[in-house]
C-alpha atoms as one frame of an Amber mdcrd trajectory, in Angstrom:
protein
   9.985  17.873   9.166   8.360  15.241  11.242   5.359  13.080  10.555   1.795
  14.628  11.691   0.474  12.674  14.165  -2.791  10.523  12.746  -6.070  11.569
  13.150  -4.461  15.609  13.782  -5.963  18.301  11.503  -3.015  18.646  10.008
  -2.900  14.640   9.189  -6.774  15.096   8.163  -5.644  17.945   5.736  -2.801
  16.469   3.799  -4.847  13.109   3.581  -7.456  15.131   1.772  -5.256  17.031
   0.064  -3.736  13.747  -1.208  -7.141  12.459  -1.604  -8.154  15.487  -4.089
  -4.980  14.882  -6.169  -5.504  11.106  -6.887  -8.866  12.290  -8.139  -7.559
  14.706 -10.389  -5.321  12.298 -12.044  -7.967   9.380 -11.696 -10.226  12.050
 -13.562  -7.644  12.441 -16.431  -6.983   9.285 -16.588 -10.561   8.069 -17.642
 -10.967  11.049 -19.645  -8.336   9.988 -21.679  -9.060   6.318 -21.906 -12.639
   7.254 -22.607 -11.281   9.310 -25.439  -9.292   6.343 -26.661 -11.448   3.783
 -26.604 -15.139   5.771 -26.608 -17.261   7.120 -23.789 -19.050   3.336 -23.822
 -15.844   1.941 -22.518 -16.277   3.284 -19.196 -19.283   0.972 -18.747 -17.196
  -1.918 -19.034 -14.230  -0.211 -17.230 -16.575   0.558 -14.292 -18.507  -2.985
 -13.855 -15.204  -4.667 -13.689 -13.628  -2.079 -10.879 -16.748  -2.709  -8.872
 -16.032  -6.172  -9.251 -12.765  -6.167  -7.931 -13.443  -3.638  -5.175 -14.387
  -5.972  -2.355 -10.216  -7.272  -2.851  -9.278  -3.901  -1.349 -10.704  -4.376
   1.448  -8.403  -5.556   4.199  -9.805  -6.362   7.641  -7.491  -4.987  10.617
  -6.090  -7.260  13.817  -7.939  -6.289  16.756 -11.886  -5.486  15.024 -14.256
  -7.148  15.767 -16.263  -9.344  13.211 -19.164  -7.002  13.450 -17.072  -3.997
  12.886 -15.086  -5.179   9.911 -18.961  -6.377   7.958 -19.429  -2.350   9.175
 -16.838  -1.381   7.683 -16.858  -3.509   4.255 -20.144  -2.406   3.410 -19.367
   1.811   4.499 -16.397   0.996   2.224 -18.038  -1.157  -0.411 -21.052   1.953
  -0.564 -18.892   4.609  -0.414 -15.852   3.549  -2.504 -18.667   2.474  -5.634
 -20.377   5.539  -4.913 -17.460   7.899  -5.628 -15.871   5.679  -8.555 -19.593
   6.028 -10.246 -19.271   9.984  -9.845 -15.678   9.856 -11.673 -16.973   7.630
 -14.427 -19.651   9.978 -14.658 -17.930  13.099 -15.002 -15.602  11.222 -17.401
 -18.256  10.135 -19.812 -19.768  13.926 -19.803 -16.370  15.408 -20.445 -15.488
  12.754 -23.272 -19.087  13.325 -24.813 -18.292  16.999 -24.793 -15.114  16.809
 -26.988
């Protein structure tokens, strides 16, 4: 079986498809550490990702500077956008049980 090619629908589909099963697990995951340690832990869990987020980042060779700030702050947005939404549904699910 060879590689899809990037940025093919069938590369877009398995990259989603790998994107839906990290946040499955990343789900469980805070579930269960919510669980462990309360529902209040998240809020310390999630202030120190957000923290550490703008370390993910890494800036490719050839952009320029005004495309990497574009894309730091799409990613900075986005990326503490969605981890917010998983805490969330964490902290309902763990006040639930």
């Amino acid at each position: 079986m060879k590689e899809p090619e990037q940025g093919s629908p069938e590369a877009i589909y398995v990259s989603a498809m790998v994107g839906e099963m990290m946040r499955r697990v990343l789900d469980d995951a805070l579930l269960d550490l919510a669980k462990a340690k309360g529902p209040s832990y998240l809020d310390t869990f999630l202030e120190r990702e957000l923290a550490r987020y703008s370390d993910l980042f890494r800036e490719r060779v050839d952009d320029r500077p005004e495309t990497t700030d574009t894309l730091r702050a799409w990613f900075l947005v986005d990326g503490q956008t969605a981890l917010r939404e998983v805490v969330a549904r964490a902290m309902t699910a763990a006040n639930r049980e």
